[in-house]
Short mmCIF file of C-alpha atoms in Angstrom, two decimals:
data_model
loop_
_atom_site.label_atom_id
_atom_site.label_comp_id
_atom_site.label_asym_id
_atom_site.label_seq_id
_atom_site.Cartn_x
_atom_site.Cartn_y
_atom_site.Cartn_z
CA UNK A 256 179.14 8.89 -98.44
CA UNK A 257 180.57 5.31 -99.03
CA UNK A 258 183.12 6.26 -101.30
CA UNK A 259 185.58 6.92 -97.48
CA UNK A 260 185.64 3.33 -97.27
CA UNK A 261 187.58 2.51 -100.18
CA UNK A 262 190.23 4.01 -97.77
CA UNK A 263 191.84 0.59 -96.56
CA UNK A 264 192.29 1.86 -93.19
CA UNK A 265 189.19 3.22 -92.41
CA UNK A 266 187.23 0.50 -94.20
CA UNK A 267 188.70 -1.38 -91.28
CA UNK A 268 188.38 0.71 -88.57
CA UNK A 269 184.73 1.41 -89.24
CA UNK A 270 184.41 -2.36 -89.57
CA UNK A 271 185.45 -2.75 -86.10
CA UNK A 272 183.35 -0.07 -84.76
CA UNK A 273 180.20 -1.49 -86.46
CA UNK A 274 180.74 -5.06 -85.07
CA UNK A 275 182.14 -3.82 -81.50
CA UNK A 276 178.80 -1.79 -81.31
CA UNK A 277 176.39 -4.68 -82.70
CA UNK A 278 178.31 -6.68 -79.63
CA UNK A 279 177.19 -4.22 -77.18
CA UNK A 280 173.93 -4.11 -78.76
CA UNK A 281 173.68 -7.91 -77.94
CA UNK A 282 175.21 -7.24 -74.19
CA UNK A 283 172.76 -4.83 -73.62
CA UNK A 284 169.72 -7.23 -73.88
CA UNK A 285 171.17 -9.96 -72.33
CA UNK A 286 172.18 -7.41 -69.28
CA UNK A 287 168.66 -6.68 -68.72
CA UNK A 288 167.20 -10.43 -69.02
CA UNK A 289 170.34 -11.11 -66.62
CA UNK A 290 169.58 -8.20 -64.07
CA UNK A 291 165.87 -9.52 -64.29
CA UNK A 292 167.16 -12.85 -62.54
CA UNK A 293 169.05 -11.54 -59.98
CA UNK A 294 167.00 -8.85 -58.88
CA UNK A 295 163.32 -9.56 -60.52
CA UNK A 296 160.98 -6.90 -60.07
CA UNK A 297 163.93 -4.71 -59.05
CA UNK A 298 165.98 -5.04 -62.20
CA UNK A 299 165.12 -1.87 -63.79
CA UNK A 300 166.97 -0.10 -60.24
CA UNK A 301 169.49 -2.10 -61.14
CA UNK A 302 169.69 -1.00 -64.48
CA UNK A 303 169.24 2.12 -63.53
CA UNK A 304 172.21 1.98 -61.45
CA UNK A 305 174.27 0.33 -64.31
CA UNK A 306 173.99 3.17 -66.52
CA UNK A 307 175.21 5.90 -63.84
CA UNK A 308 178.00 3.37 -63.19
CA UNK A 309 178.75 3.16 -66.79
CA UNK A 310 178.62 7.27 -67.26
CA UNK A 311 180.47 7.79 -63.94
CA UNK A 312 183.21 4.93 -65.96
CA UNK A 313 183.15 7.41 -68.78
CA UNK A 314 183.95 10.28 -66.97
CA UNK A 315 186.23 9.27 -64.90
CA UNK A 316 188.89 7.71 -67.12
CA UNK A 317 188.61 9.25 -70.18
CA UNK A 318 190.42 12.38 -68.85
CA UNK A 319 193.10 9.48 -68.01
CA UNK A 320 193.59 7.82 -70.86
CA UNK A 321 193.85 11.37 -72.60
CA UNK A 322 196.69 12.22 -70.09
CA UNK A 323 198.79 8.60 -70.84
CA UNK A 324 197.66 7.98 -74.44
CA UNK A 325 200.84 9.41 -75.83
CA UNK A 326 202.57 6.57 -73.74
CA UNK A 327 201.05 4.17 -75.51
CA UNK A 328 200.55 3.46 -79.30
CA UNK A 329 197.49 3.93 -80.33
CA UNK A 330 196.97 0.39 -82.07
CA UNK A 331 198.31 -1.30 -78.73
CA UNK A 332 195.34 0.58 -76.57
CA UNK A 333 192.22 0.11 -78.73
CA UNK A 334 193.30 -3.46 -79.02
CA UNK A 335 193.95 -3.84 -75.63
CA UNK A 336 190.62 -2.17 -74.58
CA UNK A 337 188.58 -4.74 -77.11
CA UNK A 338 190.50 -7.64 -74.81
CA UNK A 339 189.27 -6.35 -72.01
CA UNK A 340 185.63 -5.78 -72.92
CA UNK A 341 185.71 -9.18 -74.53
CA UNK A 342 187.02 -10.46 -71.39
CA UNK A 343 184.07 -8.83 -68.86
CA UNK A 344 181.72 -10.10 -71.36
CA UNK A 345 182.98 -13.44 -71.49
CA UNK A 346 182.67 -13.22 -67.40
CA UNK A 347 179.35 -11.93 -67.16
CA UNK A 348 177.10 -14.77 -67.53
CA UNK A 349 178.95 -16.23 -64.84
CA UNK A 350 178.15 -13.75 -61.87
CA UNK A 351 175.35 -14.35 -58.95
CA UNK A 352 175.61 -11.12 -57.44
CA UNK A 353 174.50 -7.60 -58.21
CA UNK A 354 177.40 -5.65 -57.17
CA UNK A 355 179.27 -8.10 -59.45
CA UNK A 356 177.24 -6.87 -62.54
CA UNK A 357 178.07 -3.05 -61.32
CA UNK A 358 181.87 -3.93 -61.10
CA UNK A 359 181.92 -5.69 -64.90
CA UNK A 360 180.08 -2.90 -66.30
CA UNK A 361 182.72 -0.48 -65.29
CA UNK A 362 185.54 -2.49 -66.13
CA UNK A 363 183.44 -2.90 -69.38
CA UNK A 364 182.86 0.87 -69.73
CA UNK A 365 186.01 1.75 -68.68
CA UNK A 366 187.95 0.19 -71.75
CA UNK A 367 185.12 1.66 -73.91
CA UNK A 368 186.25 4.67 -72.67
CA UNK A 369 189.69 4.16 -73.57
CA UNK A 370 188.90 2.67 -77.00
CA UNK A 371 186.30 5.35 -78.41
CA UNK A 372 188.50 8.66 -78.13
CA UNK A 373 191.80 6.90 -79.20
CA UNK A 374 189.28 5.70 -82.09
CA UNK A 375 188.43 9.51 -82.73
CA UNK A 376 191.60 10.80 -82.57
CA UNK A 377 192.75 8.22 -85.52
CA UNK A 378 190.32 8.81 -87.97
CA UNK A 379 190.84 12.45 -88.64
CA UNK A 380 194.94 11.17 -89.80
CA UNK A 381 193.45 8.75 -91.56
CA UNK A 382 191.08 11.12 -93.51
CA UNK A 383 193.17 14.27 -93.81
CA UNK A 384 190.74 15.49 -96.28
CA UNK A 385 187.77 18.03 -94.57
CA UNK A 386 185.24 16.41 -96.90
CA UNK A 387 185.97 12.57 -96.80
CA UNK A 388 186.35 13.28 -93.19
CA UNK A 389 182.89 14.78 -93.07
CA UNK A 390 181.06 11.96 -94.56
CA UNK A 391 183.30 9.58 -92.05
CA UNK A 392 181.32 11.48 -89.59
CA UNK A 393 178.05 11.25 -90.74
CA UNK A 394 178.48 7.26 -91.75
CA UNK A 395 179.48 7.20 -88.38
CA UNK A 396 176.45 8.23 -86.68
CA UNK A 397 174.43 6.22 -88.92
CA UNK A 398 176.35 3.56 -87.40
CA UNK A 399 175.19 3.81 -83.63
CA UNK A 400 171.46 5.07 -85.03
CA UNK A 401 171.37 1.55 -87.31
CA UNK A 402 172.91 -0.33 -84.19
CA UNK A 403 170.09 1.09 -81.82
CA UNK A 404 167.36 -0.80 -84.16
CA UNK A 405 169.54 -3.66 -85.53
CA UNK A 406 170.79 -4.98 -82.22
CA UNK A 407 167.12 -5.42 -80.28
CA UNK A 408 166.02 -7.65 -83.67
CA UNK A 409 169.05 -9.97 -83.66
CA UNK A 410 169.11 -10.48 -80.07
CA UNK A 411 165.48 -11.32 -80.37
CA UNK A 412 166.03 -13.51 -83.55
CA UNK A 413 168.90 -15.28 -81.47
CA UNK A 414 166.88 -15.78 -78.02
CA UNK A 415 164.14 -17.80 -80.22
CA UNK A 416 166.81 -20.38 -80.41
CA UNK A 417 168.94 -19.90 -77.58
CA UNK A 418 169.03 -18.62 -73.80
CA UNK A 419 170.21 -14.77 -73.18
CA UNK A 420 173.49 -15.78 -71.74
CA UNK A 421 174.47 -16.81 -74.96
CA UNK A 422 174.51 -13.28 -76.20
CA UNK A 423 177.04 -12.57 -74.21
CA UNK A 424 179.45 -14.89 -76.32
CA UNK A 425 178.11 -12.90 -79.22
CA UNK A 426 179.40 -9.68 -77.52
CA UNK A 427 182.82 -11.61 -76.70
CA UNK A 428 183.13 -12.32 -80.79
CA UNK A 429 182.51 -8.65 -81.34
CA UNK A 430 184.74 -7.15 -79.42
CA UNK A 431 187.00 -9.97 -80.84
CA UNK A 432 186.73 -9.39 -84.17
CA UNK A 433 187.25 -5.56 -83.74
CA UNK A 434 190.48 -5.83 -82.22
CA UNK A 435 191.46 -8.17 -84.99
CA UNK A 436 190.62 -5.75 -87.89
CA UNK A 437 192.25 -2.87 -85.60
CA UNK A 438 195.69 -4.83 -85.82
CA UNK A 439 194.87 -5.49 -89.82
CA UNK A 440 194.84 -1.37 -90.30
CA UNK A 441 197.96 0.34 -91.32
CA UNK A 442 197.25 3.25 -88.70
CA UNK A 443 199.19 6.44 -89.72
CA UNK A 444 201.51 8.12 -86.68
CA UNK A 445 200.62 10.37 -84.82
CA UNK A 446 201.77 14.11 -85.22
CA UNK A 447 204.75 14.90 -82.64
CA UNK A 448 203.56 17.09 -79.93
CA UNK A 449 204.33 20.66 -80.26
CA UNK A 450 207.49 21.94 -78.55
CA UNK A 451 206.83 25.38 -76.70
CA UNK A 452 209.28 27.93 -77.25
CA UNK A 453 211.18 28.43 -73.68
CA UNK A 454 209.59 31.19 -71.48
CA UNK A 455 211.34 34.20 -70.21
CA UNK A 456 214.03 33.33 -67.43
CA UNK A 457 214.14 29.97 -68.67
CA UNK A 458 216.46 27.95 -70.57
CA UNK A 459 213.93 25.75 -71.77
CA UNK A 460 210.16 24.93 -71.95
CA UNK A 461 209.17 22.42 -69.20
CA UNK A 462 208.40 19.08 -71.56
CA UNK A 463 205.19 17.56 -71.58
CA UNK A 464 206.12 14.08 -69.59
CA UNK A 465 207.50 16.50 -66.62
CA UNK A 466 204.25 17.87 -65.55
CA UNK A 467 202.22 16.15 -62.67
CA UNK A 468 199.77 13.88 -63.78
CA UNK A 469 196.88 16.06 -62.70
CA UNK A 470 198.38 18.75 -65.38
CA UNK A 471 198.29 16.00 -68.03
CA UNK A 472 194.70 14.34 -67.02
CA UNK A 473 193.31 18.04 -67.62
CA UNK A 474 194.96 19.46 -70.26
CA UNK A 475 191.87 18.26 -72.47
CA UNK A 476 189.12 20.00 -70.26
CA UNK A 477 191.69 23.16 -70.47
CA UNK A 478 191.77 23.09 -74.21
CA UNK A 479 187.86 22.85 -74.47
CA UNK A 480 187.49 25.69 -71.98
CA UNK A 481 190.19 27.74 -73.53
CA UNK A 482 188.52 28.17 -77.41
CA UNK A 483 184.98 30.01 -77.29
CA UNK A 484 183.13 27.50 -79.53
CA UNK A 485 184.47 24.36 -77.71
CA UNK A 486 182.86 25.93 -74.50
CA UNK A 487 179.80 26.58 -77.03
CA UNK A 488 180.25 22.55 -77.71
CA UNK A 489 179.88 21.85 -73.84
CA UNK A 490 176.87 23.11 -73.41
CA UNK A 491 175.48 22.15 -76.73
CA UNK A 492 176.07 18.60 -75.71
CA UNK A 493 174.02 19.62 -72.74
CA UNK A 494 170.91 20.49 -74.31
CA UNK A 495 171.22 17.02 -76.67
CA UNK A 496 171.50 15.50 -73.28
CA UNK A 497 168.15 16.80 -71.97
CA UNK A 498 166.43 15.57 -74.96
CA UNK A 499 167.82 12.44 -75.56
CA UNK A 500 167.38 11.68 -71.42
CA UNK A 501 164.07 12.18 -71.71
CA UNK A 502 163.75 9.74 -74.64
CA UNK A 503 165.57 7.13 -73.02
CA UNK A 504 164.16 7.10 -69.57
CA UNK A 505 160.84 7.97 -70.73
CA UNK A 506 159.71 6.53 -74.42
CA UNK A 507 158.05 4.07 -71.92
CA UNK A 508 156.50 5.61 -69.74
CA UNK A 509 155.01 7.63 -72.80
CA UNK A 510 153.90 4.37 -74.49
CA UNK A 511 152.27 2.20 -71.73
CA UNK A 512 151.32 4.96 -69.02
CA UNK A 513 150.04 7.98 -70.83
CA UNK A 514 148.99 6.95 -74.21
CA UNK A 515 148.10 3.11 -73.03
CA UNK A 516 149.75 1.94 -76.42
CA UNK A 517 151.22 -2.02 -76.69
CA UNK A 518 155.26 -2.75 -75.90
CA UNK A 519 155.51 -3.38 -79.48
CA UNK A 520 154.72 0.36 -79.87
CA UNK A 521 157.71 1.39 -77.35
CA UNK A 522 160.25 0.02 -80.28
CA UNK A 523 158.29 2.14 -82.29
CA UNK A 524 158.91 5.26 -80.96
CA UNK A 525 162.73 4.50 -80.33
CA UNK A 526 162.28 4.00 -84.40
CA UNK A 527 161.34 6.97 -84.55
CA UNK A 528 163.88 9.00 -82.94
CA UNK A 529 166.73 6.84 -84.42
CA UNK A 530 165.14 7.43 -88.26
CA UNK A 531 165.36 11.11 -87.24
CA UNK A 532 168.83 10.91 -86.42
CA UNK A 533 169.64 8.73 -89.82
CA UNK A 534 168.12 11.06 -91.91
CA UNK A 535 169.92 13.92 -91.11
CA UNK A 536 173.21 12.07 -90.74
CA UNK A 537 172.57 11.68 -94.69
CA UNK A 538 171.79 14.80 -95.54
CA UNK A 539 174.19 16.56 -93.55
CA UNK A 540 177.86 16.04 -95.59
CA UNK A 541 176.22 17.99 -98.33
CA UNK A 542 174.84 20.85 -96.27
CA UNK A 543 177.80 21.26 -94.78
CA UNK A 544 179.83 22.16 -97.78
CA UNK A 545 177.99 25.27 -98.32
CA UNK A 546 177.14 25.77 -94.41
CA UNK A 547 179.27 26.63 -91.47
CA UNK A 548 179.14 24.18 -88.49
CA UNK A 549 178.50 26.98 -86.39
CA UNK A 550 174.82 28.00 -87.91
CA UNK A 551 173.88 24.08 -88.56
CA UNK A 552 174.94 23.12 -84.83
CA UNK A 553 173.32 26.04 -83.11
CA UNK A 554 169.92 25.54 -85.45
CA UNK A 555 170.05 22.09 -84.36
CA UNK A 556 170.39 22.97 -80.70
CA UNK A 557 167.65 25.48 -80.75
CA UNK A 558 165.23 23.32 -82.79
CA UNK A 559 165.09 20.72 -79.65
CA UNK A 560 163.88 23.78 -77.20
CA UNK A 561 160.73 23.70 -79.89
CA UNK A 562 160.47 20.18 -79.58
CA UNK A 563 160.68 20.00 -75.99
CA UNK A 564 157.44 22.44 -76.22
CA UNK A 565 155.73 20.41 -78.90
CA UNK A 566 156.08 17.01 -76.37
CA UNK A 567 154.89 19.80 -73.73
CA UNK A 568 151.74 19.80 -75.44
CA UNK A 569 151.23 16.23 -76.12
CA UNK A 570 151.67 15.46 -72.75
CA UNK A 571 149.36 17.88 -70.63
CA UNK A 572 146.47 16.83 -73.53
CA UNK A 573 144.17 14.35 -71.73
CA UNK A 574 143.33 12.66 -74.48
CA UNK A 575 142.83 12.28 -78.22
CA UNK A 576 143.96 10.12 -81.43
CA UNK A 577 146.30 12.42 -82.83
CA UNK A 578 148.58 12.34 -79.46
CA UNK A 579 150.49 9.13 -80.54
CA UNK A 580 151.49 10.42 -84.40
CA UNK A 581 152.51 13.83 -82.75
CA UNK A 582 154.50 11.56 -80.46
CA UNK A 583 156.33 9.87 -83.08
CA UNK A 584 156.91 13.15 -85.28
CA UNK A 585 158.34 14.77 -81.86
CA UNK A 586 160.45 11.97 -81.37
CA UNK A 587 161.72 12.30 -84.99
CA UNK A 588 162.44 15.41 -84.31
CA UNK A 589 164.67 15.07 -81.47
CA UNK A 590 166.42 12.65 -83.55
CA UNK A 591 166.86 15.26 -85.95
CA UNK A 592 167.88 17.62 -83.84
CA UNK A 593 170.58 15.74 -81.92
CA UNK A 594 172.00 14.26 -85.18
CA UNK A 595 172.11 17.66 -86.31
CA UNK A 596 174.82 18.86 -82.93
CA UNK A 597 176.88 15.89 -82.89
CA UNK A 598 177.67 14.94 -86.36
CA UNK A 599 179.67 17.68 -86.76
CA UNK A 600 181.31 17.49 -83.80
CA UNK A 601 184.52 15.88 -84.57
CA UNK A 602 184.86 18.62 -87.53
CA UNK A 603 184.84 21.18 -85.17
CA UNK A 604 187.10 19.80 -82.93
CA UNK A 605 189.84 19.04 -85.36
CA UNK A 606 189.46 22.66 -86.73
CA UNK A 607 189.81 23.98 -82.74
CA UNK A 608 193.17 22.50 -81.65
CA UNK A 609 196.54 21.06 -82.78
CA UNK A 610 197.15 17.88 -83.97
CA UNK A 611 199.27 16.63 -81.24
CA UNK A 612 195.82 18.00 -78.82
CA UNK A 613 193.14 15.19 -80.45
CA UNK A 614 193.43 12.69 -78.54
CA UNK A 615 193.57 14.09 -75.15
CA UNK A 616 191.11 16.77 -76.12
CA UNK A 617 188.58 14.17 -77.78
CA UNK A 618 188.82 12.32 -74.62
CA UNK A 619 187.67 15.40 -72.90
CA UNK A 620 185.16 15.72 -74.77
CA UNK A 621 184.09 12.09 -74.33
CA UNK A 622 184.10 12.85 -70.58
CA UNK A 623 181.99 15.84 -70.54
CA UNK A 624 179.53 14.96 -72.64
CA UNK A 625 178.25 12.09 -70.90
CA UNK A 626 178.84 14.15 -67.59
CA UNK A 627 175.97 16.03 -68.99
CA UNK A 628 174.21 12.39 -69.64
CA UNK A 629 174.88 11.57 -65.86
CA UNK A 630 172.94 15.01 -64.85
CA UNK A 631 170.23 14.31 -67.25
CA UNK A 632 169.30 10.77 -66.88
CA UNK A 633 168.20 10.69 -63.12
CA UNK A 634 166.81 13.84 -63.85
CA UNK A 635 164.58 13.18 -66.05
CA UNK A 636 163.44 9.64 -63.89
CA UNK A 637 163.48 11.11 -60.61
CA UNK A 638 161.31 13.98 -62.13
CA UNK A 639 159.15 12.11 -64.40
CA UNK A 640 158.34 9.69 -61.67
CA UNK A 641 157.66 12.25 -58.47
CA UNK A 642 156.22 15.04 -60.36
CA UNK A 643 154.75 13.86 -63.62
CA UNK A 644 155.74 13.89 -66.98
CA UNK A 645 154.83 17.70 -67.78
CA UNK A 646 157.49 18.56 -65.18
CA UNK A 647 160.09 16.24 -66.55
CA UNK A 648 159.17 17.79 -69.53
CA UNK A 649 159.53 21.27 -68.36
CA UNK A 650 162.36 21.10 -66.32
CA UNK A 651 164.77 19.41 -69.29
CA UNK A 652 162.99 21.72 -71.54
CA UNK A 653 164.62 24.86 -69.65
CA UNK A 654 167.82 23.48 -69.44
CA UNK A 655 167.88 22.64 -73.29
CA UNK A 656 166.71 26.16 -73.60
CA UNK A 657 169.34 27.86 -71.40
CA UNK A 658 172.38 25.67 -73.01
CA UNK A 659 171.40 26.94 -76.72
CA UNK A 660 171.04 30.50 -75.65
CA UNK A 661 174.28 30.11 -74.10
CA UNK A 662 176.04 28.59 -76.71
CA UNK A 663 174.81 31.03 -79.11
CA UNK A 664 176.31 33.82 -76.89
CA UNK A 665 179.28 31.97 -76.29
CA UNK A 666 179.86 31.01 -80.05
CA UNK A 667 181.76 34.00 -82.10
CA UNK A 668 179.71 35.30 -84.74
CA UNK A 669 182.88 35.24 -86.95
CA UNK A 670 183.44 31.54 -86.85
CA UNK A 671 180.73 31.05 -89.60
CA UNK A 672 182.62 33.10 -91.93
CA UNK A 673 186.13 30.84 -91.38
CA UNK A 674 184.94 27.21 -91.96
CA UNK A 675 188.59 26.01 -92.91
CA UNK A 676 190.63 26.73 -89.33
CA UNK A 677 190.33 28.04 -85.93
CA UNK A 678 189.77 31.83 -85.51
CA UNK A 679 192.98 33.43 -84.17
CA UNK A 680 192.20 34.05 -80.97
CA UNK A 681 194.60 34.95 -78.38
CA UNK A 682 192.80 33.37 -75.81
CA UNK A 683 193.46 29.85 -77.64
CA UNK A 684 196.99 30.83 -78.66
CA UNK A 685 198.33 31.32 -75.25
CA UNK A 686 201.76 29.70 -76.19
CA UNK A 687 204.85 31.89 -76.47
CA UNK A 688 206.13 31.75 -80.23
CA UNK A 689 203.18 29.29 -81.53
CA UNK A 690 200.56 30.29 -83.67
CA UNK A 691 197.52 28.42 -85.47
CA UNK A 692 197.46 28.19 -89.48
CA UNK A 693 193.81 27.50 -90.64
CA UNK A 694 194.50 25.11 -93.39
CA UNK A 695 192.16 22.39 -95.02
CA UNK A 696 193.66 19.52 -93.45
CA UNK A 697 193.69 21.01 -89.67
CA UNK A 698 195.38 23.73 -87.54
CA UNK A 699 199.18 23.14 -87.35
CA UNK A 700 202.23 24.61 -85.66
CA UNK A 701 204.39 27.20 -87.79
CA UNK A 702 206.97 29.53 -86.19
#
């Protein structure tokens, strides 16, 4: 899996990723030890209402930024977007007010949201090759899973010596440093958008920069709607959603409430779920040599629906030793299971759409995903805390249930026989005289 990084250019982008995300890491402590002195016993509301403010930010402009990146090059806007996130970190430990912390965070998740799909839509240029692209992937996710246990233990190692606020300069120096090696990469251009041939009665097709900005802002969402398994991805990223809410919001709850286990147990469990996650992230580039993405991303979809039943069980037990193991195994699993839908994501992306399409259509994606994040996250706290665990349980259950089964219906059977390119499809090759070529390094445009 390491041998991608002898790739100059990604050795540096991943480099930036990996230090921009241990500098959010950091940022995300000291946001919680800062919300505690503003608000005190009502930080976690406040925290609460952080993270809808940073998923609404993530909706929101990603769609945007998808309809203007080809405006912009794509070395000028992550580096601009590290700037600005170094910039509302650097003002953070400066503010006395709570709405101040909920307009920072969406200036801060806002250029996050610009950086990570311009960040997507790079590597797969960078790594033409479906293999070395495939283990970018995976090293990828063993990024974030490595950052979501390396980040709590340096901020803690750094608070024995300092105060919180100083993490925040820590975050600044991330962010930093990424936009740094981002201007020391040699990024490759972009492929030229496609030119439609001209429609009858017309002279010529309408160009791109002529439609409305609403047209350009959606042309992602009608791309992922447009190809059957990218509407299969949607809802696939729902049921992850349901099961990773309820980890979030909940691995708490689970720890102190119902199994009356020490804090130190709660980074346990998160442990747990992110060792799932890394484990299959290294297994998966070889598996999916000799395995369509289709049957490993559905599998991994439909295993969390008999996770969500195992936790089911767990939870309406009223006691016993062997509830906190099956706990941790359950959470493992979930890991697993998530790790096992969204690795291969970008893969099937790049093999679903032109080129030219990444960028706007990975920002799409970015925005829809965590829409499904912003449905699942109150749920599973508003339930959870009203009705009890079971029903939290239950109700994200059934809608990680119903996604699968939908994306299994939605998915084409003959996809898993065509791993190299997009099925022809004349639903997803709606353009007069353009059709798709399945070749190794991507779909491209041939007359």
């Amino acid at each position: 899996m390491l041998s991608v990084l002898r790739n100059r250019t990604y050795r540096h982008l991943f480099a930036a990723q990996v230090i921009a995300l241990v500098g959010t890491g950091l940022a995300t402590v000291a946001l919680g030890l800062l919300a505690y002195d503003l608000a005190g016993a009502r930080a976690g509301s406040v925290l609460g209402t952080a993270l809808a403010v940073k998923m609404v930010a993530y909706v929101a402009v990603a769609p945007v930024v998808g309809a203007v990146a080809h405006r912009i090059p794509r070395r000028a806007l992550m580096v601009g977007s590290d700037l600005v996130r170094a910039a509302v970190a650097l003002a953070l430990p400066f503010v006395g007010q709570v709405w101040q912390v909920y307009v920072l965070v969406f200036a801060l998740q806002a250029a996050s949201a610009a950086f990570t799909p311009t960040f997507q839509a790079v590597i797969p240029d960078v790594l033409p090759q479906e293999r070395e692209y495939t283990r970018a992937l995976s090293l990828s996710r063993l990024a974030y899973d490595l950052e979501s246990l390396f980040s709590p233990a340096l901020a803690a190692a750094l608070l024995a010596f300092t105060s919180y606020d100083r993490l925040f300069l820590g975050t600044v120096g991330g962010f930093l440093a990424s936009a740094a090696l981002v201007v020391s990469a040699v990024l490759p251009r972009p492929a030229p958008a496609p030119t439609p041939a001209p429609a009858p009665g017309r002279d010529a097709a309408e160009p791109s920069s002529a439609r409305g900005g609403y047209a350009r802002a959606t042309e992602g969402v009608r791309v992922l709607l447009r190809v059957p398994r990218l509407r299969a991805l949607l809802l696939l990223n729902l049921a992850v959603a349901a099961a990773g809410a309820l980890v979030t919001v909940n691995t708490v709850v689970y720890v102190r409430d119902h199994l009356g286990r020490s804090t130190g147990d709660v980074a346990f469990a998160l442990g747990a779920y992110g060792a799932g996650s890394m484990l299959v992230a290294l297994l998966l580039p070889r598996v999916l040599e000799t395995v369509a993405d289709r049957t490993v991303m559905l599998r991994g979809a439909l295993s969390l629906t008999v996770v969500f039943a195992a936790v089911g069980a767990v939870t309406a037990a009223s006691g016993g030793g062997w509830r906190w193991p099956a706990l941790l195994v359950a959470w493992a699993a979930f890991g697993a299971g998530t790790s096992t839908v969204l690795t291969p994501t970008g893969r099937l992306v790049r093999r679903s759409v032109r080129p030219a399409d990444l960028t706007p259509v990975f920002a799409a994606q970015f925005s829809l995903s965590h829409a499904a994040w912003l449905l699942t996250y109150p749920l599973a706290g508003w339930v959870g805390a009203r009705a009890g665990l079971l029903a939290a349980v239950v109700a994200l259950g059934l809608i990680g249930l119903a996604a699968a089964v939908a994306a299994v219906l939605l998915w084409p059977a003959r996809d898993a026989d065509r791993p190299a390119g997009p099925v022809p499809d004349p639903a997803t090759t709606a353009t007069p005289g353009i059709r798709l070529a399945p070749l190794a390094s991507g779909p491209v445009r041939t007359r």
